[in-house]
Short mmCIF file of C-alpha atoms and ligand atoms in Angstrom, two decimals:
data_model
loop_
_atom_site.label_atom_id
_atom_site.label_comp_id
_atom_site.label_asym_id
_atom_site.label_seq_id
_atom_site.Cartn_x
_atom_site.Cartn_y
_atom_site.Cartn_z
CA UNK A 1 -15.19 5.80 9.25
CA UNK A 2 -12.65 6.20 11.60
CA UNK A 3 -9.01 4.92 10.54
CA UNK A 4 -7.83 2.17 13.11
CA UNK A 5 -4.96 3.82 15.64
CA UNK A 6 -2.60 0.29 16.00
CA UNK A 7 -1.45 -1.23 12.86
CA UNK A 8 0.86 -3.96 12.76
CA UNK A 9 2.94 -4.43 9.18
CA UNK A 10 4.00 -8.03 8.73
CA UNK A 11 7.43 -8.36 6.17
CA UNK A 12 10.49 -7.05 6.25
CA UNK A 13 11.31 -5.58 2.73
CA UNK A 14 11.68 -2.32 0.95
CA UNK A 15 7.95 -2.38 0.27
CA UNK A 16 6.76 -2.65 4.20
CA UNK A 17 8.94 -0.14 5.03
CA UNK A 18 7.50 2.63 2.57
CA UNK A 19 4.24 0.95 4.28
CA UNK A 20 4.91 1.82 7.93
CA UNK A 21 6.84 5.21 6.98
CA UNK A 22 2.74 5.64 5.34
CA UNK A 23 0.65 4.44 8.12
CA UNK A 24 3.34 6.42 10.61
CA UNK A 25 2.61 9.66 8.16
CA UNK A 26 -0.95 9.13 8.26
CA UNK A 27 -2.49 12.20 9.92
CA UNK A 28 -4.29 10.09 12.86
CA UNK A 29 -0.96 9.39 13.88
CA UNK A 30 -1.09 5.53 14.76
CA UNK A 31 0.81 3.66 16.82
CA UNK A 32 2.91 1.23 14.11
CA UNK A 33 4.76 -2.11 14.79
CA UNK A 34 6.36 -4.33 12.04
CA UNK A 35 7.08 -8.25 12.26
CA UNK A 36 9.38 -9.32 11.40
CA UNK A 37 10.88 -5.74 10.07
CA UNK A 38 14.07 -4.51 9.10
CA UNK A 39 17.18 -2.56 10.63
CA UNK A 40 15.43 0.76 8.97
CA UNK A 41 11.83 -0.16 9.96
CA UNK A 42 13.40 -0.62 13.52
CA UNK A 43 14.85 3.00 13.48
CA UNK A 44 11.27 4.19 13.12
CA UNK A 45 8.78 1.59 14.58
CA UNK A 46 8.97 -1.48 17.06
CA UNK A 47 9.89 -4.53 15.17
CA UNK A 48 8.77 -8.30 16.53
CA UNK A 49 10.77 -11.30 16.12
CA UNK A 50 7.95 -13.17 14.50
CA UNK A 51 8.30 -14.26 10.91
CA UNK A 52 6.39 -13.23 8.06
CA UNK A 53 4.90 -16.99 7.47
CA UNK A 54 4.06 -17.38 10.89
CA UNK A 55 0.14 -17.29 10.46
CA UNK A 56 0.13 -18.26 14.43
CA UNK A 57 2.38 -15.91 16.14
CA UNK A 58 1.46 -13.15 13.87
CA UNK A 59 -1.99 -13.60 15.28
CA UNK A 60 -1.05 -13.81 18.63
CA UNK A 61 1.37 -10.87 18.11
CA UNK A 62 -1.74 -8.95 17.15
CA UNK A 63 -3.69 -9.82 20.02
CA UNK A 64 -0.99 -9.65 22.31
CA UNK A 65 -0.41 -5.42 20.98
CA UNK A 66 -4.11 -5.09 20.43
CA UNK A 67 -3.89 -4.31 17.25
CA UNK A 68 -6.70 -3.17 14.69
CA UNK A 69 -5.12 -3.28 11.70
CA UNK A 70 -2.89 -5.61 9.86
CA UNK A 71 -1.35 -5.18 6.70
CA UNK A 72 0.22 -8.01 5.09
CA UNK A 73 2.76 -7.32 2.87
CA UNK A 74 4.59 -10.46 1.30
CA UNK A 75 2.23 -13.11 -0.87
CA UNK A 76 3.44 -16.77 1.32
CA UNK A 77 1.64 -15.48 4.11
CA UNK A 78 -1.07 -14.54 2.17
CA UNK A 79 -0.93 -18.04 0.00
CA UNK A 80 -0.80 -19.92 3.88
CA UNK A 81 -3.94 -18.08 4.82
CA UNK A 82 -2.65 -15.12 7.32
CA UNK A 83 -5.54 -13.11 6.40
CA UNK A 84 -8.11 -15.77 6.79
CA UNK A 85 -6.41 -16.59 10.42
CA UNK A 86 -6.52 -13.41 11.47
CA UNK A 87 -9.86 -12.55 10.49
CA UNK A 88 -10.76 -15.28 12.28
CA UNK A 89 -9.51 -14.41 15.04
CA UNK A 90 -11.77 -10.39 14.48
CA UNK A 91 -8.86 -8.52 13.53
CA UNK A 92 -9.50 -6.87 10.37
CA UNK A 93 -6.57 -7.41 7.69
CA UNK A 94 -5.31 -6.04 4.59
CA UNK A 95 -4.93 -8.68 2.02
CA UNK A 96 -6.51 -11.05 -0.07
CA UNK A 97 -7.94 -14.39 2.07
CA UNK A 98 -6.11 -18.18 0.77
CA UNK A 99 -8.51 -18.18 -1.79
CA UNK A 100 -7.70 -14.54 -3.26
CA UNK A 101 -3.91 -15.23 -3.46
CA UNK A 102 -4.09 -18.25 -5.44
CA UNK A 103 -4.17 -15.96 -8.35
CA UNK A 104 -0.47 -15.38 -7.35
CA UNK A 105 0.55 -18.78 -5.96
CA UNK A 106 -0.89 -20.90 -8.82
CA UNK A 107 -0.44 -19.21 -12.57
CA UNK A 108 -1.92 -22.32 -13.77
CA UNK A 109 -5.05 -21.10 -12.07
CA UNK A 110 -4.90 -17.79 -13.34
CA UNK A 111 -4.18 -18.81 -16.78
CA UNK A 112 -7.28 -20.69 -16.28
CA UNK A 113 -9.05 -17.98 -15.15
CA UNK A 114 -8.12 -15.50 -17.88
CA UNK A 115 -8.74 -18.00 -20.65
CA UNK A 116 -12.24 -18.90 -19.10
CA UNK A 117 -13.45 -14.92 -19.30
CA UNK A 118 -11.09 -14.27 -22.18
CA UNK A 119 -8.67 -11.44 -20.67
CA UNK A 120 -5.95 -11.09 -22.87
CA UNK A 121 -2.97 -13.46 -22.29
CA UNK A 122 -0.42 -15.37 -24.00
CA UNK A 123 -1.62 -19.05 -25.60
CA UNK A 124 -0.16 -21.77 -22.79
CA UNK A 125 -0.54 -25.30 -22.03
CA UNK A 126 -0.51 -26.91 -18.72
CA UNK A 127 1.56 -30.11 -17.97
CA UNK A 128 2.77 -33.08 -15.36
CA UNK A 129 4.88 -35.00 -17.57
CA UNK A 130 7.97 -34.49 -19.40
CA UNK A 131 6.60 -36.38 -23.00
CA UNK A 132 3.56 -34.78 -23.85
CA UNK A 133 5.65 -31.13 -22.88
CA UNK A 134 8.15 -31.76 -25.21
CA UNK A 135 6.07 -32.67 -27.51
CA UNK A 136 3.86 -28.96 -27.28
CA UNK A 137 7.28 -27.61 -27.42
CA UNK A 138 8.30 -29.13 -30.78
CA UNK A 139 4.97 -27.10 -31.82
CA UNK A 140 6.18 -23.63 -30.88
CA UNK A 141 8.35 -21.13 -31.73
CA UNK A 142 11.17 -19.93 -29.91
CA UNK A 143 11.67 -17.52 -27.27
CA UNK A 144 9.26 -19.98 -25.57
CA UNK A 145 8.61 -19.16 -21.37
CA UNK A 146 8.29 -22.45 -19.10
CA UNK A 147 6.63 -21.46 -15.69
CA UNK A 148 6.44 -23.37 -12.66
CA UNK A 149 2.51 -23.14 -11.36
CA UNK A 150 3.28 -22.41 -7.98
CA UNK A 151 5.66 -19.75 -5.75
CA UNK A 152 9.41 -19.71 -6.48
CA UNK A 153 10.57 -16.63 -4.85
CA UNK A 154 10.70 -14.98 -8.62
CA UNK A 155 12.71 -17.70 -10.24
CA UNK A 156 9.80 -20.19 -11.48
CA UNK A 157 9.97 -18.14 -14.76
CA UNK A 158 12.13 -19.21 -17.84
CA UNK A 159 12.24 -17.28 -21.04
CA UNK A 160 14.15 -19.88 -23.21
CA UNK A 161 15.64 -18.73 -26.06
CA UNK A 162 16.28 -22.17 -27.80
CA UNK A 163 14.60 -25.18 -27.42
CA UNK A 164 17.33 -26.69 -26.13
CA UNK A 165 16.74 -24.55 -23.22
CA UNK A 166 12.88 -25.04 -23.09
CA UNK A 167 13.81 -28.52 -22.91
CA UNK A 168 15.94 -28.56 -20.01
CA UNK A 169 13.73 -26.04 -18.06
CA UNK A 170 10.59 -28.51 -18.55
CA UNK A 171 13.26 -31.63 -17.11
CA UNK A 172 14.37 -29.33 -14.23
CA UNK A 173 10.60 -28.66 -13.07
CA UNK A 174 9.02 -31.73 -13.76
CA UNK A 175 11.79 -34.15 -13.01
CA UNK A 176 14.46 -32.25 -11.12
CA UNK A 177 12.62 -30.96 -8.86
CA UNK A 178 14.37 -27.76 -8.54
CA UNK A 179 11.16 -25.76 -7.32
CA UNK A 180 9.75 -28.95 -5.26
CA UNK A 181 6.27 -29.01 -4.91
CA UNK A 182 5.93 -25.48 -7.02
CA UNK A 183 7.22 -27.27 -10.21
CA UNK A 184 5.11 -30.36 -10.07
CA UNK A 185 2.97 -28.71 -12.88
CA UNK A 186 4.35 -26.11 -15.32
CA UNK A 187 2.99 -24.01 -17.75
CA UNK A 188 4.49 -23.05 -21.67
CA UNK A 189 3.49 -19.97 -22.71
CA UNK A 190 4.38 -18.10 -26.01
CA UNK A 191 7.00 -15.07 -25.31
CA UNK A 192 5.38 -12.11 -25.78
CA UNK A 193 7.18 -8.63 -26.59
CA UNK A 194 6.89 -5.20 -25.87
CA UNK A 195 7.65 -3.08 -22.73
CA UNK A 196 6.42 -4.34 -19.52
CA UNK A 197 4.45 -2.73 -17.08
CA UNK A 198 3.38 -2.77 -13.70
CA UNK A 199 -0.90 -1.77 -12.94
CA UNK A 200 -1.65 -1.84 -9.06
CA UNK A 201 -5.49 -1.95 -8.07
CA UNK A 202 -6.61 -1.37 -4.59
CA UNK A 203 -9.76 -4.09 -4.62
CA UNK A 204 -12.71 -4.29 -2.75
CA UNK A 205 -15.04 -6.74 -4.13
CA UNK A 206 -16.43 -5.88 -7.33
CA UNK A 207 -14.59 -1.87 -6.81
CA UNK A 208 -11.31 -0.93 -7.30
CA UNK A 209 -9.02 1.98 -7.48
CA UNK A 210 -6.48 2.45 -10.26
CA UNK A 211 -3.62 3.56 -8.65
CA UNK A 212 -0.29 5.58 -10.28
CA UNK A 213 1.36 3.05 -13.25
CA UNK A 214 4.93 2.15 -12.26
CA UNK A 215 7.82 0.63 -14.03
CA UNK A 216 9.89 -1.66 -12.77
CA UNK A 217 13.87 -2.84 -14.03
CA UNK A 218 14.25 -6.24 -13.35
CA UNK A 219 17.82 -7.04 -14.94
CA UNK A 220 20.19 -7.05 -12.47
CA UNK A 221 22.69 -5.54 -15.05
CA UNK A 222 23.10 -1.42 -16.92
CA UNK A 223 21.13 -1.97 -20.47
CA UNK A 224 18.30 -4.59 -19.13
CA UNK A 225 21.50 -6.94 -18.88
CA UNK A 226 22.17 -10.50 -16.77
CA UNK A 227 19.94 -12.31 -14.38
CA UNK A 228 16.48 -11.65 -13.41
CA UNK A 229 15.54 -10.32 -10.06
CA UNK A 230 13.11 -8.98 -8.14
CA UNK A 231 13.60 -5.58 -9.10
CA UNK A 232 16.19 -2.91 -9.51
CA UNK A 233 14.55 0.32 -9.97
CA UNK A 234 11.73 1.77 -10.77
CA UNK A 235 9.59 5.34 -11.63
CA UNK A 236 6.21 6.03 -11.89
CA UNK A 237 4.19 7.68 -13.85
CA UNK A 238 5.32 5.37 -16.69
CA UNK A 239 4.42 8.00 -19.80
CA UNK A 240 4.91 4.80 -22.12
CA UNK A 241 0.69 4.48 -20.54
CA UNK A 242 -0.73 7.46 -22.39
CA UNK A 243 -4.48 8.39 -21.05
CA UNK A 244 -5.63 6.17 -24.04
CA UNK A 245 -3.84 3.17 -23.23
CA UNK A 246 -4.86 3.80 -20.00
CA UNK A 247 -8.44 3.51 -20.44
CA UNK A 248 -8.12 0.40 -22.60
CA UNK A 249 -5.84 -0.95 -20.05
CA UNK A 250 -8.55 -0.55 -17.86
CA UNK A 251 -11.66 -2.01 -19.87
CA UNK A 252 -9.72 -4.58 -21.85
CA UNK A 253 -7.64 -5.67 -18.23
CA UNK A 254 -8.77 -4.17 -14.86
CA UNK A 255 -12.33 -4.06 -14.78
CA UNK A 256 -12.54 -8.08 -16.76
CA UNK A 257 -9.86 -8.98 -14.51
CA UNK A 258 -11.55 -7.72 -10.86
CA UNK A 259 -15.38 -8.98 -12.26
CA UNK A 260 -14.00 -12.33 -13.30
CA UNK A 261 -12.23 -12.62 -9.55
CA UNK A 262 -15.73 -11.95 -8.42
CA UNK A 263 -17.62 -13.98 -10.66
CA UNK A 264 -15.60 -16.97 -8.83
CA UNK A 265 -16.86 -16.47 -5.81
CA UNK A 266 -13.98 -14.72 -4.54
CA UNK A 267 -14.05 -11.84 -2.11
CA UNK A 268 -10.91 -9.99 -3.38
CA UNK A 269 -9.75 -7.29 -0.49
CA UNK A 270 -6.20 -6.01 -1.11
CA UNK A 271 -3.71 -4.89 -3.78
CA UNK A 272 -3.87 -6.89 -6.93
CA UNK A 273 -0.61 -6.45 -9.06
CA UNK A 274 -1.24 -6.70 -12.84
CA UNK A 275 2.09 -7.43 -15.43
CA UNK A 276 1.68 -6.63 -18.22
CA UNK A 277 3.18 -6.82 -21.52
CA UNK A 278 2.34 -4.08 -23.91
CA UNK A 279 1.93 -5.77 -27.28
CA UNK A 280 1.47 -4.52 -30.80
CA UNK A 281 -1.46 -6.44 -30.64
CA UNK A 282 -2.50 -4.33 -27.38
CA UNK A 283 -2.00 -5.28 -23.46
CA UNK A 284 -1.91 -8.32 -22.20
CA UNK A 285 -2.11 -10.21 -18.77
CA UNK A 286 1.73 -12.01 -17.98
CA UNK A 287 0.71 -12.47 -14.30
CA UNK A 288 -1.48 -11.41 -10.97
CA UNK A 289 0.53 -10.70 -7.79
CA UNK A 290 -1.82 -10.17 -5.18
CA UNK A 291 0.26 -8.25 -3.10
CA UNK A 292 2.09 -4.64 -3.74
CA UNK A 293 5.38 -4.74 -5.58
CA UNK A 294 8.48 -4.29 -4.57
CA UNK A 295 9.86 -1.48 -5.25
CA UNK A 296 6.91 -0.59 -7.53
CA UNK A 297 5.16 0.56 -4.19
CA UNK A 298 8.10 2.75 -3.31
CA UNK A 299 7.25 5.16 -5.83
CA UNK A 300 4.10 4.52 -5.93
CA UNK A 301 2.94 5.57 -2.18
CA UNK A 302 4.84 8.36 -2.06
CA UNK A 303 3.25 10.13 -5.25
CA UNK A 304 -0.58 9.65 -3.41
CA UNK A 305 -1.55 12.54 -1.93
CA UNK A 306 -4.67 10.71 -0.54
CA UNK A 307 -3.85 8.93 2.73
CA UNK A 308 -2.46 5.19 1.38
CA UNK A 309 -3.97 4.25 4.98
CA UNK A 310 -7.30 5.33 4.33
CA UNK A 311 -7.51 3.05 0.80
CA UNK A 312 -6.25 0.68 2.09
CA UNK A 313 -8.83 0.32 5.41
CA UNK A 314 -11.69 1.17 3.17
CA UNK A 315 -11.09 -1.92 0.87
CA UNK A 316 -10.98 -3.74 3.88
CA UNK A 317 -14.13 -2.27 4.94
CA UNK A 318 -15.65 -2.64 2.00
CA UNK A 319 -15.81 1.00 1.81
CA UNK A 320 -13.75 2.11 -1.61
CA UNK A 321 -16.78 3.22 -3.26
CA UNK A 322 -16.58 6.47 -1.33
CA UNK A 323 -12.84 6.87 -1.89
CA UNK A 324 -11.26 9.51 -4.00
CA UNK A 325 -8.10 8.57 -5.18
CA UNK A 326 -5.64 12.28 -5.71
CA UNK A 327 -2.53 11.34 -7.60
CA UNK A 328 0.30 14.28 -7.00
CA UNK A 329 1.69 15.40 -9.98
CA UNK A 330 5.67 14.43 -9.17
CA UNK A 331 7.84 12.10 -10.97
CA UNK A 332 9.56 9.39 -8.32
CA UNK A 333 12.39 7.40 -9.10
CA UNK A 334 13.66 4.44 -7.00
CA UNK A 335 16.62 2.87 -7.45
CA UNK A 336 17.77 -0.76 -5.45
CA UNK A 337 21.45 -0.37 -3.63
CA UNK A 338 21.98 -3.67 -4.14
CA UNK A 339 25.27 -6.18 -2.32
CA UNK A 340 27.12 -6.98 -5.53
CA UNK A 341 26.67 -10.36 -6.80
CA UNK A 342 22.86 -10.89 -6.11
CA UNK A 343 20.58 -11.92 -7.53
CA UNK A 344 23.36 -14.89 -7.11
CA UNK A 345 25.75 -15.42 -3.93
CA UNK A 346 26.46 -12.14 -2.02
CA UNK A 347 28.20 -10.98 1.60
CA UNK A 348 26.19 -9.82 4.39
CA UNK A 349 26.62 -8.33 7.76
CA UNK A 350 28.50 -5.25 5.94
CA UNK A 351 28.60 -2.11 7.48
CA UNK A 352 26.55 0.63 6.22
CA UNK A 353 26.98 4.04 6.57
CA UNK A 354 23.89 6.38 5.05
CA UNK A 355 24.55 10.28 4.26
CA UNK A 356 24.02 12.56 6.69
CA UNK A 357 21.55 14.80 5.35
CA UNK A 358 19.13 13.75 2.35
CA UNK A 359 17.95 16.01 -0.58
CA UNK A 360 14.09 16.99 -0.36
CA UNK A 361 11.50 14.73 -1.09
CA UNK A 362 13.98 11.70 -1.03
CA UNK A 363 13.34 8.69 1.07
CA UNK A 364 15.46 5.54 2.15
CA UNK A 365 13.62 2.51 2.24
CA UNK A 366 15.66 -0.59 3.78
CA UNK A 367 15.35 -3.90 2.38
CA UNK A 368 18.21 -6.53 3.68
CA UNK A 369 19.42 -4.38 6.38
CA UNK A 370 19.67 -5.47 10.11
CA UNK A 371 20.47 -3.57 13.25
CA UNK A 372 23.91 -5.29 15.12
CA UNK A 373 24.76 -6.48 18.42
CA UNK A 374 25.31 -2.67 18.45
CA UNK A 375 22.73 -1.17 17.13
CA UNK A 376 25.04 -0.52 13.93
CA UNK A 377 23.33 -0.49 10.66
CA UNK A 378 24.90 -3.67 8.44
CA UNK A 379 23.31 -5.28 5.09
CA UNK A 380 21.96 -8.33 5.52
CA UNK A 381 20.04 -9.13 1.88
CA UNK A 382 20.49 -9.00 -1.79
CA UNK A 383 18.23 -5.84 -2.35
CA UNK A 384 19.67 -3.80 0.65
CA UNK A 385 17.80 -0.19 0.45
CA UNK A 386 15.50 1.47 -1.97
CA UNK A 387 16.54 5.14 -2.53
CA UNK A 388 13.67 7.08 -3.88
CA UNK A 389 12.97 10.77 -4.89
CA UNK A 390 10.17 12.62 -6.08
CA UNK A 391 10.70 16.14 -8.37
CA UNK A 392 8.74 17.93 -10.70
CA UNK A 393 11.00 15.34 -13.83
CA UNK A 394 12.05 12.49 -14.38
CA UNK A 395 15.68 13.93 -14.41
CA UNK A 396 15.50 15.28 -11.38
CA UNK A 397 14.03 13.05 -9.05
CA UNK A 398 16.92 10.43 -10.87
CA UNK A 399 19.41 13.08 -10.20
CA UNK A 400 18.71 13.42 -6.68
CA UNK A 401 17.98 9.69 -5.97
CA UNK A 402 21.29 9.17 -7.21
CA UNK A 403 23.44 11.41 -5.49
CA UNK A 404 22.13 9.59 -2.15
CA UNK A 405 23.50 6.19 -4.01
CA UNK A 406 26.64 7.87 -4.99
CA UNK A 407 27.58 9.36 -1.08
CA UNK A 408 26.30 6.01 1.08
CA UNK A 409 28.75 3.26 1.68
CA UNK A 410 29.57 -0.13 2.15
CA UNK A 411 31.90 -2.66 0.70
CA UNK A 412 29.95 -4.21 -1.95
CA UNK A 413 27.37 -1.40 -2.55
CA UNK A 414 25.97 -2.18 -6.15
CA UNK A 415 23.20 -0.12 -8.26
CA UNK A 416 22.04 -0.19 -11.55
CA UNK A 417 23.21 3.25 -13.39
CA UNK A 418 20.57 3.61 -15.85
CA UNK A 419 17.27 3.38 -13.61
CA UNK A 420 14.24 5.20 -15.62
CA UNK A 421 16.48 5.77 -18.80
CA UNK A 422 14.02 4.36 -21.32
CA UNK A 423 11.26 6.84 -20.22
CA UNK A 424 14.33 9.83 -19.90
CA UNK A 425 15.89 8.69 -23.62
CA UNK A 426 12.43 8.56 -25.12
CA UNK A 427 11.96 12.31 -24.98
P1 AMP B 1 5.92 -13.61 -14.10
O1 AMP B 1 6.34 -13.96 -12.71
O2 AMP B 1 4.94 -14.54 -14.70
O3 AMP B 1 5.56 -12.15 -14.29
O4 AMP B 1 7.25 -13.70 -14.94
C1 AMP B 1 8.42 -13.01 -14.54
C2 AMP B 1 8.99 -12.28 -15.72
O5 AMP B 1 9.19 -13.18 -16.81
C3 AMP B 1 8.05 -11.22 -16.27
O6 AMP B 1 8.17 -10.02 -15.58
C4 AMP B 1 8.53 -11.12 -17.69
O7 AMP B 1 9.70 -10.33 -17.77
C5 AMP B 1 8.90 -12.54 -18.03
N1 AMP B 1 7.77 -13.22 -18.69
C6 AMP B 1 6.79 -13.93 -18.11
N2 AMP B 1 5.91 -14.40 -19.01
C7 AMP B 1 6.35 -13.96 -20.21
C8 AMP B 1 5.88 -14.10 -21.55
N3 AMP B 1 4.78 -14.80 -21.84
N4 AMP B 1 6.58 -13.50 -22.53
C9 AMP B 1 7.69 -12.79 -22.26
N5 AMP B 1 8.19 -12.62 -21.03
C10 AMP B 1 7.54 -13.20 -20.01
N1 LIG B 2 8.91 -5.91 -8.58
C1 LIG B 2 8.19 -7.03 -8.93
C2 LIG B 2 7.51 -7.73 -7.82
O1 LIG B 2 7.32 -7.20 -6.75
O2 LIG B 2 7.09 -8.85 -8.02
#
């Protein structure tokens, strides 16, 4: 099956740029474009003015650049129905169709779904008034987590830690209005506890491919400290997954999880992101993404040594069954050089100045970063690059990713010093 030669990436994060530095390494060598991209995707592939969420000039973009091949890397286009529009349209797409990503954009529906074919989950309730929600909440103990159903960017979640808190969550989403349409219904769900993880499945129908378990540090803060983002760091493999937890992750989670996507009728053809919590009482389901995380997939492509091109055309295909997935043996290590201050307020349009020469095996993957009037690199995000290593340790691919964030500048660099350390202080 031959890979397609013109592939056009549609975001502009950390996680499309490890995508078109993959496609651009694939050994067809295509021709890559991005829209809308980044200042580092730009250094290394045309970029297109047209916004991620655009379903219409994204198509038009691809037919315009004959492309052959689109990968989609964000989940609101997906939730909008890119990948429907542009198969429409004959151009084959990576990505889950409207249908497939309401198993990100609504959690009530997935809740539904994994109560319905009992995948392991936390007990929740759904609700559209404030009354009856309160009322749940008066039965449950605290930490208590108030969702809103739909997209929020990463900030529809609320662990409360009193009830006080619960309360005032529920009010904000329901009455408030803080999420809009995304808070109209919310789910309560019991805390769980345990260390999180992050499973990525290639999906093709009823197959999938397991790909390398990753890690992610969402605190923006040393010690798993201060607000939530959307990630600070990560590593892969995660050892916390043994080869035993693997396989029951697998049986008790991936396969039920894929079957019961396909038992609904839906035609599932992309990445689909499983958190987990690892419980006492085993694994269990916190949400789907059905896109690749970010920057999960930063050290996650990297460690393949099968072409990430090649998966990801043959689940499009509906070719995986004839896939081989080889895993390299390396540990990577990403960590998020972050403008200090996000997840909250932060500056932008901040000069950036990246070392001159990198370490082996070490990769800079730009987030929020644009290219000036000048061409000059400058930050212009919260998450502004990804810097990510692979070595034969843990230790060393953190030591090397971190002497990149220790020699690049700009005025209110900011990273997380302790990126991997629970898998590093657990040996
Ligand atoms: P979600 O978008 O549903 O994954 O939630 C975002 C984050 O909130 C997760 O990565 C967890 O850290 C936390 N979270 C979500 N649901 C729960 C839960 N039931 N118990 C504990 N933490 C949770
Ligand atoms: N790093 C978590 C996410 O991509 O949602």
């Amino acid at each position: 099956m031959p890979l397609p030669a013109r592939i056009l990436v549609v975001g502009s994060g950390g996680r499309e740029h490890a995508l078109v530095k993959a496609c651009l390494a694939s050994p067809g060598r295509p021709r890559v474009i991005a829209a809308p991209g980044n200042g580092g995707i730009a250094l290394e592939a045309p970029c297109f003015p047209v916004a991620a969420d655009d379903v219409p000039g994204i198509v038009a973009l691809a037919q315009r650049e004959k492309i052959d091949f689109v990968i989609v890397g964000p989940e609101v286009p997906l939730s909008i129905g890119l990948v429907d529009a542009l198969l429409a349209a004959g151009i084959p797409a990576y990505g889950p169709k409207r249908d497939g990503a309401r198993l990100e954009a609504s959690k009530i529906f997935t809740k539904q779904l994994l109560q319905k074919y009992r995948i392991p989950t936390a007990p929740a309730a759904i609700f559209t008034e404030v009354p009856p929600a309160l009322a749940y909440l008066r039965t449950r103990p605290v930490p208590i987590v108030v969702k809103a159903d739909g997209l929020a960017a990463g900030k529809g979640v609320i662990v409360a830690q009193t009830a006080a808190e619960a309360e005032t969550a529920v009010r904000d989403m329901l009455e408030g209005g803080i999420f809009g349409e995304s808070g109209r219904r919310v789910l309560i769900e019991d805390c769980l506890f345990g260390e999180e993880t992050s499973i990525h499945l290639i999906v093709s129908g009823s197959d999938y491919l397991l790909l390398p378990i990753a890690q992610d540090h969402k605190r923006a803060g040393d010690n798993d400290t201060g607000p939530n983002t959307g990630g600070m760091g990560t590593y892969s493999p995660a050892e916390v997954v043994t080869p035993d937890l693997l396989a029951r992750i697998d049986r008790e989670i991936c396969r039920p999880s894929v079957d019961a996507i396909a038992a609904e009728g839906i035609d599932f053809r992309g990445t689909l992101f499983i958190g987990l919590m690892l419980t006492t009482e085993g694994p269990q389901v916190l949400e789907y993404n059905t896109r690749f995380g970010d920057p999960e997939t930063q050290v996650i492509l990297p460690r393949l040594a099968t072409d990430p091109l090649a998966l990801m055309w043959a689940a499009t295909r509906g070719r995986l069954s004839g896939i081989k997935l080889e895993v390299k043996p390396d540990y990577a290590l990403c960590v998020v050089v972050a403008a200090r201050g996000y997840p909250g307020h932060y500056p932008k349009g901040e000069s950036i100045t990246l070392p001159p020469v990198l370490p082996p095996e070490t990769w800079v993957f730009h987030a929020g970063t644009a290219l000036d009037a000048q061409g000059r690199l400058v930050s212009a995000g919260g998450r502004v690059l990804g810097i990510c290593a692979c070595a034969s340790s843990l230790r060393a691919a953190s030591d090397r990713a971190y002497s990149v964030c220790a020699g690049l500048k700009f005025a209110s660099k900011y990273f997380r010093n302790d990126i991997g350390a629970r898998q590093l202080n657990r040996k």
